[in-house]
Short mmCIF file of C-alpha atoms and ligand atoms in Angstrom, two decimals:
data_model
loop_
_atom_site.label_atom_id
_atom_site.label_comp_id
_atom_site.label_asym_id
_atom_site.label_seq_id
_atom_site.Cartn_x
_atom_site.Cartn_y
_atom_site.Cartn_z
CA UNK A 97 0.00 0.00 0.00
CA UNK A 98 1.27 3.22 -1.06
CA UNK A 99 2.35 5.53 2.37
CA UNK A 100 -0.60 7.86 2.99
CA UNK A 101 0.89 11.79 2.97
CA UNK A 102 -1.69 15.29 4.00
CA UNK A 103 1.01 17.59 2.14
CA UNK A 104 -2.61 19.63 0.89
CA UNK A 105 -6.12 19.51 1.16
CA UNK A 106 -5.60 18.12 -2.61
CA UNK A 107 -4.45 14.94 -0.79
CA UNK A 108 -8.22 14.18 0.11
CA UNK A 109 -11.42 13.72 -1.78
CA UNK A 110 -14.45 15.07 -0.13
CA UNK A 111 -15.50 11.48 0.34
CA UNK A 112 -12.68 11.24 2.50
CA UNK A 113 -13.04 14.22 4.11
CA UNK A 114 -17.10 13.31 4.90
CA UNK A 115 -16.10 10.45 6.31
CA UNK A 116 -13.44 11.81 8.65
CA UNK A 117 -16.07 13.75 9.31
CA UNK A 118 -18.04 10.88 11.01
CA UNK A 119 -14.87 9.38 12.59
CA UNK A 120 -14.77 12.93 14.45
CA UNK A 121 -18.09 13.24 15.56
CA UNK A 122 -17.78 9.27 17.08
CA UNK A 123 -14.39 10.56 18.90
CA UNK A 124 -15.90 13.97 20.05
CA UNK A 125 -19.24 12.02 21.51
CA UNK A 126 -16.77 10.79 24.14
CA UNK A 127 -13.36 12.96 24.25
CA UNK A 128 -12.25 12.27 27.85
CA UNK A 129 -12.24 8.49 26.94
CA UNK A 130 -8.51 7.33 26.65
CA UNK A 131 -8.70 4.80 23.37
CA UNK A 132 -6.34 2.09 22.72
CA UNK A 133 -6.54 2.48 19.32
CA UNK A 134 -3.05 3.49 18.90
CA UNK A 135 -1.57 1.94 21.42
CA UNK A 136 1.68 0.63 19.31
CA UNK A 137 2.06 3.61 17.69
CA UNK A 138 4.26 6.94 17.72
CA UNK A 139 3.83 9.96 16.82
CA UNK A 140 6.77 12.97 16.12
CA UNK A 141 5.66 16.99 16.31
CA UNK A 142 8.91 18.76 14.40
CA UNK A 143 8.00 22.42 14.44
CA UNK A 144 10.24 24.72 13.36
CA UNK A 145 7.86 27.42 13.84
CA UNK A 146 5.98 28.66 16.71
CA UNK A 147 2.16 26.79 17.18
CA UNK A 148 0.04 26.23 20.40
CA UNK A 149 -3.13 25.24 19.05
CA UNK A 150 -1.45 23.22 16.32
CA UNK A 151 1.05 20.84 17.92
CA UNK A 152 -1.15 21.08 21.14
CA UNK A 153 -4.26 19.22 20.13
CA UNK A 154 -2.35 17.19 17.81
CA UNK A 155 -0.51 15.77 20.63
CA UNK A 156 -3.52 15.88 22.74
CA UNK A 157 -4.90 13.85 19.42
CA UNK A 158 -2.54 11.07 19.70
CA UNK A 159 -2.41 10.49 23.18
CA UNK A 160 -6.14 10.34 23.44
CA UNK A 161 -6.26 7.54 21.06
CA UNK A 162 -4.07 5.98 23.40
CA UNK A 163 -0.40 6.72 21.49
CA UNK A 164 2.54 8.21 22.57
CA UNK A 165 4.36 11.46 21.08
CA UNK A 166 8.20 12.85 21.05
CA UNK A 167 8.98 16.06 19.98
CA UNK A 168 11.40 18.80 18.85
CA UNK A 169 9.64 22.11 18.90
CA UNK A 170 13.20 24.24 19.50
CA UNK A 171 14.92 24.17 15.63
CA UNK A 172 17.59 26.03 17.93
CA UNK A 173 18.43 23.16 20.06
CA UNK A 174 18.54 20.89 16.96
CA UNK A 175 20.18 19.74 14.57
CA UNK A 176 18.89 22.34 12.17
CA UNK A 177 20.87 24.98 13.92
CA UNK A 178 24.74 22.63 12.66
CA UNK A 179 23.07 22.97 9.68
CA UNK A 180 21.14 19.40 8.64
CA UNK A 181 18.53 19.50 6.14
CA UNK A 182 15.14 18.64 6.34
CA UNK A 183 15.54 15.79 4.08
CA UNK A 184 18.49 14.24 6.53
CA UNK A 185 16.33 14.94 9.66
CA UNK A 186 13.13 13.37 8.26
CA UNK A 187 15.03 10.51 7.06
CA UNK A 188 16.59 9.92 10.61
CA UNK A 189 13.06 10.62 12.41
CA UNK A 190 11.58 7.74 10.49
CA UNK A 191 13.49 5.35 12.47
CA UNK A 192 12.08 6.53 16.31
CA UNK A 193 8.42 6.87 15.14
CA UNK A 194 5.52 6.06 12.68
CA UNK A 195 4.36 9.38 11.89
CA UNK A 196 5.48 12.86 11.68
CA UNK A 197 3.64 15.95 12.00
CA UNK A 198 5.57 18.83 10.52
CA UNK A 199 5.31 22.60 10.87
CA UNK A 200 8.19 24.69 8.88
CA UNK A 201 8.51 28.11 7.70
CA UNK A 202 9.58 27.30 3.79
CA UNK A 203 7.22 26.29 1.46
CA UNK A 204 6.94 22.80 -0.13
CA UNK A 205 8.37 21.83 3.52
CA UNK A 206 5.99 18.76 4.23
CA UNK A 207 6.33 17.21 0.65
CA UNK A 208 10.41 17.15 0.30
CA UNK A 209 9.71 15.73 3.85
CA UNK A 210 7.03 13.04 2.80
CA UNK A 211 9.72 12.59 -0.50
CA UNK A 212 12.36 11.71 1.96
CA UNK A 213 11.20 9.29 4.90
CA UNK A 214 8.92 6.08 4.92
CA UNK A 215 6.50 7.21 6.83
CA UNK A 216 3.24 9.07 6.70
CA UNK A 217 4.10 12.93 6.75
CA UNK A 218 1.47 15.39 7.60
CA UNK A 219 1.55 18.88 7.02
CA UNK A 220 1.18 21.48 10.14
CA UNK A 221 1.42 24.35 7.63
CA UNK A 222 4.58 25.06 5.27
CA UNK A 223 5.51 28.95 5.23
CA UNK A 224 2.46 30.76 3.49
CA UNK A 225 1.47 27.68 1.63
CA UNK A 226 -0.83 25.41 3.09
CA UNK A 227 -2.15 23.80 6.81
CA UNK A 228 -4.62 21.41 5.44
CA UNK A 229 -4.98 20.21 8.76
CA UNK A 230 -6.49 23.63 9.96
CA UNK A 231 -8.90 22.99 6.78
CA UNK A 232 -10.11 20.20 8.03
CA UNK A 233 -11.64 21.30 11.48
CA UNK A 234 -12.63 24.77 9.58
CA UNK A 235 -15.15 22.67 7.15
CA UNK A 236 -15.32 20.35 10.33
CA UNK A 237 -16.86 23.78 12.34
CA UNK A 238 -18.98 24.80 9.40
CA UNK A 239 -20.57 21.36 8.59
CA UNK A 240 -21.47 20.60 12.07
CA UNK A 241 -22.85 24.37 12.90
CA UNK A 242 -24.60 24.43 9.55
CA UNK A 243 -24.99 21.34 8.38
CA UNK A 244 -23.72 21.23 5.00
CA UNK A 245 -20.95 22.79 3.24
CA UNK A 246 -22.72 22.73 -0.08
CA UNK A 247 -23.40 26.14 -1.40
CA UNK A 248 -22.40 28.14 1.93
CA UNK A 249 -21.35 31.37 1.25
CA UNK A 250 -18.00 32.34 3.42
CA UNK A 251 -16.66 35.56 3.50
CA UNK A 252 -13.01 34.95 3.90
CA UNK A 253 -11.43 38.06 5.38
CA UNK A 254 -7.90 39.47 6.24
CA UNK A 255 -3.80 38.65 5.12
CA UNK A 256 -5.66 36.37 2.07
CA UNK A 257 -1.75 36.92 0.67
CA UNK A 258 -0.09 35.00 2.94
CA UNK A 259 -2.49 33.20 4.98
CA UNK A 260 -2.04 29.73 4.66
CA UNK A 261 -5.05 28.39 6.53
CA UNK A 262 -7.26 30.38 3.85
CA UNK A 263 -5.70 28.97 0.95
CA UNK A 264 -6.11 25.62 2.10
CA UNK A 265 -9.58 26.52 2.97
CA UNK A 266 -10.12 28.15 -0.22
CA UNK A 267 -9.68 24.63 -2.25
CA UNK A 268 -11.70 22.99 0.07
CA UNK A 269 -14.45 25.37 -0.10
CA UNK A 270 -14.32 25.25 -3.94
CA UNK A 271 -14.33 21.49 -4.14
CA UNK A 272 -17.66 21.09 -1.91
CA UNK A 273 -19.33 24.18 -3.76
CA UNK A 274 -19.58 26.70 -1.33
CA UNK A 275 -19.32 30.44 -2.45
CA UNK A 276 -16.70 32.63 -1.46
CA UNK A 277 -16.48 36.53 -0.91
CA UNK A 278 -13.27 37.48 0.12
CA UNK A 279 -11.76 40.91 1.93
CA UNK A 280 -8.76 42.11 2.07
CA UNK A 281 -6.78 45.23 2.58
CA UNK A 282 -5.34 46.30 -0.52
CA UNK A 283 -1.60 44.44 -1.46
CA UNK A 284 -3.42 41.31 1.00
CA UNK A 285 -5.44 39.93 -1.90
CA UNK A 286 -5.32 36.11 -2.55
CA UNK A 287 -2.75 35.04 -5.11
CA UNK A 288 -4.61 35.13 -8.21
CA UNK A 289 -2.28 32.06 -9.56
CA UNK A 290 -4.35 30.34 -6.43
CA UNK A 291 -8.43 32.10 -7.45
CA UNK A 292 -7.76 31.14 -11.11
CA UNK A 293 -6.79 27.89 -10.53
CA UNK A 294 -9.74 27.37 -8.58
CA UNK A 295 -12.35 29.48 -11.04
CA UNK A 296 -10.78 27.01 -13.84
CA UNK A 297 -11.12 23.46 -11.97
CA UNK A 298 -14.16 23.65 -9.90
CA UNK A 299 -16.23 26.82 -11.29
CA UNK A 300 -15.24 28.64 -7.84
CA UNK A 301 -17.35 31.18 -7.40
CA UNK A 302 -15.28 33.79 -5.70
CA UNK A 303 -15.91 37.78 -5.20
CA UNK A 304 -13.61 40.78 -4.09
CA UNK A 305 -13.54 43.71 -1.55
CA UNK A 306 -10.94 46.01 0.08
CA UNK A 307 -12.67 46.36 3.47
CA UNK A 308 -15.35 45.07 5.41
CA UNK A 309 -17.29 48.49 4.95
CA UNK A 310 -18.04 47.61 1.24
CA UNK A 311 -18.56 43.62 1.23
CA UNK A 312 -21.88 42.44 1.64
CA UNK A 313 -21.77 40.68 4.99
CA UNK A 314 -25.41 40.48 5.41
CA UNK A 315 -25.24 37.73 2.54
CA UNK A 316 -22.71 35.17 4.67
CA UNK A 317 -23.28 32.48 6.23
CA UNK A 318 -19.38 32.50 7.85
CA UNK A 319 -17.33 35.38 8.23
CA UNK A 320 -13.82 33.51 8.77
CA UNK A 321 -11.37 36.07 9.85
CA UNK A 322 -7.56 35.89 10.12
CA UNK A 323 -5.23 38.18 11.34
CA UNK A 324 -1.84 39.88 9.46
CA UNK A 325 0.76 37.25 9.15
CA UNK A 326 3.47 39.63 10.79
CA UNK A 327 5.82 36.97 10.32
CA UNK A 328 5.61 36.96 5.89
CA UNK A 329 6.11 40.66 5.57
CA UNK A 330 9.63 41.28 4.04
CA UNK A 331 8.96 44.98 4.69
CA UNK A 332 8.01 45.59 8.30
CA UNK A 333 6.91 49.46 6.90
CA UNK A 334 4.18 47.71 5.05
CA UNK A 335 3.16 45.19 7.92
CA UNK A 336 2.47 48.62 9.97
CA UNK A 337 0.75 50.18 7.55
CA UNK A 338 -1.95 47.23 7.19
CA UNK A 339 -1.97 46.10 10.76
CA UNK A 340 -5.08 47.71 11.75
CA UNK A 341 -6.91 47.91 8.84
CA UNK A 342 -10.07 45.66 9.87
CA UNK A 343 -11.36 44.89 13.19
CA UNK A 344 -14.52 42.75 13.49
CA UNK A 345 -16.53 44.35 16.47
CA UNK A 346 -20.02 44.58 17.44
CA UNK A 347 -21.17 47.17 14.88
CA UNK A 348 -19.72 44.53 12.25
CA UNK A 349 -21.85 41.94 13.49
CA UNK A 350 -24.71 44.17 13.19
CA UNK A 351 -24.65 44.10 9.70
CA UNK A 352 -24.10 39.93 9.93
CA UNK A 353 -27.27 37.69 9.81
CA UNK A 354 -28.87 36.10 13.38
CA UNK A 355 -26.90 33.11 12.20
CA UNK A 356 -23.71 34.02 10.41
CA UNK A 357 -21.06 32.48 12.49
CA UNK A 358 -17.40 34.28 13.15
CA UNK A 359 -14.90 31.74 12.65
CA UNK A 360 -11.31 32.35 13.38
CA UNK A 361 -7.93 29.78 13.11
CA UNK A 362 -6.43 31.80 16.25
CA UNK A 363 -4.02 33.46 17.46
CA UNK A 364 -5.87 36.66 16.65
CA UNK A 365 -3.93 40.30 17.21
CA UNK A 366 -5.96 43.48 16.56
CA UNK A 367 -8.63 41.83 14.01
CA UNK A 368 -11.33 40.09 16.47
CA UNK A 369 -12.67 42.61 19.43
CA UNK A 370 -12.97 40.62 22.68
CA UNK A 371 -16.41 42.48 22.65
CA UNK A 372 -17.73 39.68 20.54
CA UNK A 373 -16.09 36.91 22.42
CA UNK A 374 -19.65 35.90 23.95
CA UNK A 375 -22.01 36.31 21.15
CA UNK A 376 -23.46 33.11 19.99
CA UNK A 377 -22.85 33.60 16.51
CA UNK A 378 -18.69 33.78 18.09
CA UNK A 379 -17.86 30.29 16.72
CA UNK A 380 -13.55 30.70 17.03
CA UNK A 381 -13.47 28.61 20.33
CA UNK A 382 -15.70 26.09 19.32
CA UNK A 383 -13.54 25.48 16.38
CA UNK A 384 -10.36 25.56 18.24
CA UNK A 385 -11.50 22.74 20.01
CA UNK A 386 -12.59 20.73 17.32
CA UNK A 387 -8.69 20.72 16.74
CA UNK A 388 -8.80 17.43 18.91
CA UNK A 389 -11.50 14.93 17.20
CA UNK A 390 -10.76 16.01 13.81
CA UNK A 391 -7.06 15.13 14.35
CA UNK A 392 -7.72 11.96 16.13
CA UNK A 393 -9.73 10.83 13.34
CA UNK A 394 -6.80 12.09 11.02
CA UNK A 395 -4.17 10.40 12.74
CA UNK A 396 -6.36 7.08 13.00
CA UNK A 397 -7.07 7.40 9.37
CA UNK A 398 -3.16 8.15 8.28
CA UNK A 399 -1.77 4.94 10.41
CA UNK A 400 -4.44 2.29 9.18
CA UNK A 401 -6.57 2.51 12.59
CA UNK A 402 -9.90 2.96 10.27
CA UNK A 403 -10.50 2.66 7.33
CA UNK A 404 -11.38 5.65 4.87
CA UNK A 405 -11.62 4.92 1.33
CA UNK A 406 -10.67 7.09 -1.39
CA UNK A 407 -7.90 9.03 0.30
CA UNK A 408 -7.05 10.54 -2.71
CA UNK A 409 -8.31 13.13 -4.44
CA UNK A 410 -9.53 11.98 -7.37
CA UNK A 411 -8.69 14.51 -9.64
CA UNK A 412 -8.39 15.14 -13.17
CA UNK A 413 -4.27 17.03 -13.33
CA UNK A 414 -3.98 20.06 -15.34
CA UNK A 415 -0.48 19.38 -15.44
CA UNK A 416 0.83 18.77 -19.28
CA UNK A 417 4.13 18.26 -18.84
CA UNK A 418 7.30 18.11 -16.18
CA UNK A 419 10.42 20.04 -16.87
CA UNK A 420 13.49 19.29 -14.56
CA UNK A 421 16.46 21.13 -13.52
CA UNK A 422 14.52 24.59 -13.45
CA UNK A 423 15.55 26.14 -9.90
CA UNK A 424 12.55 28.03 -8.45
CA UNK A 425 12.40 31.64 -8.31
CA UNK A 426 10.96 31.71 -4.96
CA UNK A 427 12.74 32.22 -2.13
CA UNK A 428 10.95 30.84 0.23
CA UNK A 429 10.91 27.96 -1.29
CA UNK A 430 12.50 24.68 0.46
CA UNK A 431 13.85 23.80 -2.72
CA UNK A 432 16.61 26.49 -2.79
CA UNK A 433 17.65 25.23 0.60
CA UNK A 434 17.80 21.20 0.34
CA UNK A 435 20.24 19.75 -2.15
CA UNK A 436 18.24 16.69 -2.71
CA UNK A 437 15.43 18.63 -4.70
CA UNK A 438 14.10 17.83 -7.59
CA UNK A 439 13.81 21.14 -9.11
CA UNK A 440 11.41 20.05 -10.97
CA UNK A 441 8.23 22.22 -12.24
CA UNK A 442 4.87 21.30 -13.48
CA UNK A 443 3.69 22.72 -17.00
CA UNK A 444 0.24 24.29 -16.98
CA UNK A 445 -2.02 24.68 -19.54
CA UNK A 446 -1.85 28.85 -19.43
CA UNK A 447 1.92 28.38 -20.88
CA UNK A 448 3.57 28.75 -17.15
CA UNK A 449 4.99 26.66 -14.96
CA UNK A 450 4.49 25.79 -11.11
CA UNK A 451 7.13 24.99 -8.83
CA UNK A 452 6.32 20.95 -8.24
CA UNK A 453 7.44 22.35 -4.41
CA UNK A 454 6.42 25.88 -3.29
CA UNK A 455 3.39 25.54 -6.48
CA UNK A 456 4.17 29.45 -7.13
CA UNK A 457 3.92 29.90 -10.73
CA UNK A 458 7.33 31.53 -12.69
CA UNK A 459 8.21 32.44 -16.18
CA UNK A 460 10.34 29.95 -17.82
CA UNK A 461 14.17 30.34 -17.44
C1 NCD B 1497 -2.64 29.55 11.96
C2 NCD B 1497 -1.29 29.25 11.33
O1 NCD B 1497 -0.35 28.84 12.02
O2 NCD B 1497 -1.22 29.40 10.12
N1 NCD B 1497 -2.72 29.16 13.31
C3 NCD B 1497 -3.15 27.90 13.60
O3 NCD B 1497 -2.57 26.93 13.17
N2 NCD B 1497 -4.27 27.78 14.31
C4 NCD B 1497 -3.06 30.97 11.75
C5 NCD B 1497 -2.13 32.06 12.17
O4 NCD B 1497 -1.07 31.84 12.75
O5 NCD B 1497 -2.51 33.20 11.93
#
């Protein structure tokens, strides 16, 4: 059987995703139960970059089903900081445990990873890329508060540039049909490499605002907010300048239906007032802590534990051809920093090519 990778939300087809779905709901019906489910199995948490929520209930995840975790959440006080690669350390790692759960600030992180070791590799978000995982409880939170994700219409609002948990969420959206109206500060937009791709494959229906003044709010059924990702800016002048640019408070949630619910991935900084914290339509928490059965039912699903059929995506590629030896332009790319890359990039049908890595598009060289 081939090893089971979550590098993106690609990596699943919404049957899969359904039926995690019900895996989550049997673990959540009884959370405080320790399983033995797991019992011979263990599970490593590398992240090189900070996470609470993440790593947290993804450890809390594993031991409820009755594993056992090691970790390395210092890249200081490891071997990173000699100088190994990630290809080297995944490699090693596949010898102390059975699954790794990786968080790392350079994009295409998790797949050279999942390239390099044995074992089942999940992705705990790569630099601005993806966190799938994140995805998951998000349509997790929306399915179970509104009972279908079919046709909801989210307004996705904030850093849509280089917030990773919205462009995972943005596939998954498309793929189950829901409708998307995103806002964001002007030079925050989503990558339109990422919106076309998604207009072109699954008819995405997706449209734009600069604030949350002008978008039509009263026609959501989410409002999923996310705050600046300080960390992305290159220019800390322009992270200033954007900071503050949209707070959701209670005169925003005046112009929200009875129902819309405010979902959040947390941390948030100035973009969620505390004012709101105890409305009912204030879903962030509630999501946080779906963190827990979702991941269980991940985990359990990525080892064998239960069965879920059709992992995979079944997807038709738009990829025409594979050209190797073309080093990406991105810097922020993993590929620039491991030696065992492939450099190789995917040729799509608008004449461009996409890093097979980081997925950013570039002219050829
Ligand atoms: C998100 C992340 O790390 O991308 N946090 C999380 O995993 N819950 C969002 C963020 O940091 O803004």
């Amino acid at each position: 059987m081939n090893k089971k990778d979550l590098i993106s939300i690609r990596d699943l087809s919404n049957d899969a995703i359904l039926s995690l779905f019900e895996i989550a709901n049997s673990f959540n019906s009884d959370l405080h139960k320790r399983l033995k489910l797991a019992n011979d199995a263990l599970m490593a948490a590398l992240f090189y970059e900070p996470s609470t929520r993440t790593r947290m209930s993804f450890e809390s995840a594993m031991l409820r089903l009755g594993g056992q975790v090691i970790n390395m959440t210092d890249p200081m006080a490891s071997s990173a900081s000699k100088g190994e690669t990630l290809a080297d350390t995944v490699r090693i790692i596949e010898n102390y445990t059975d699954i790794i759960v990786l968080r790392h600030p350079s994009e295409g992180a998790a797949k050279i990873s999942a390239e390099n070791t044995t074992i089942p590799v999940i992705n705990a978000g790569d630099g601005a890329r993806e966190h799938p995982t994140q995805t998951l409880l998000d349509l997790y939170t929306i399915f179970r508060e509104k009972g279908t994700l079919e046709g909801v219409k989210v307004a996705l609002c904030g850093d849509l540039k280089h917030g990773r948990t919205v462009h995972s969420l943005a596939q998954g959206l498309s793929r189950f049909g829901a409708k998307m109206i995103c806002v964001a500060p002007h030079g925050l937009e989503m990558p339109a490499d990422l919106s076309d791709r998604l207009i072109r494959k699954y008819n995405a229906e997706f449209v734009s605002y600069n604030s949350l003044q002008s978008a039509p709010l009263d026609d959501c059924d989410v409002l999923y907010v996310t705050r600046v990702q300080k960390e992305r800016f290159a220019d800390p002048l322009e992270f200033e300048s954007v900071k503050k640019s949209y707070v959701v408070s209670k005169d925003t949630l005046k112009k929200c239906q009875s129902d819309t619910i405010i979902l959040h991935p947390l941390p948030r900084v100035d973009e969620l007032d505390y004012t709101i914290d105890d409305d009912p339509r204030a879903a962030y928490f509630r999501q946080a802590a779906y963190g827990v059965p979702v991941r269980m039912a991940l985990i359990a699903a990525m080892l064998g534990l239960v069965n879920v059929s059709t992992l995979k995506e079944n997807q038709v590629s738009e990829v025409t051809g594979v050209i190797t030896d073309n080093i990406c332009g991105n810097p922020r790319c993993i590929s620039r920093n491991e030696p065992i890359a492939k450099h190789s990039m995917y040729k799509m049908p608008d004449g461009l090519l996409r890093c097979s890595y980081c997925e950013k598009y570039q002219e050829m060289s």
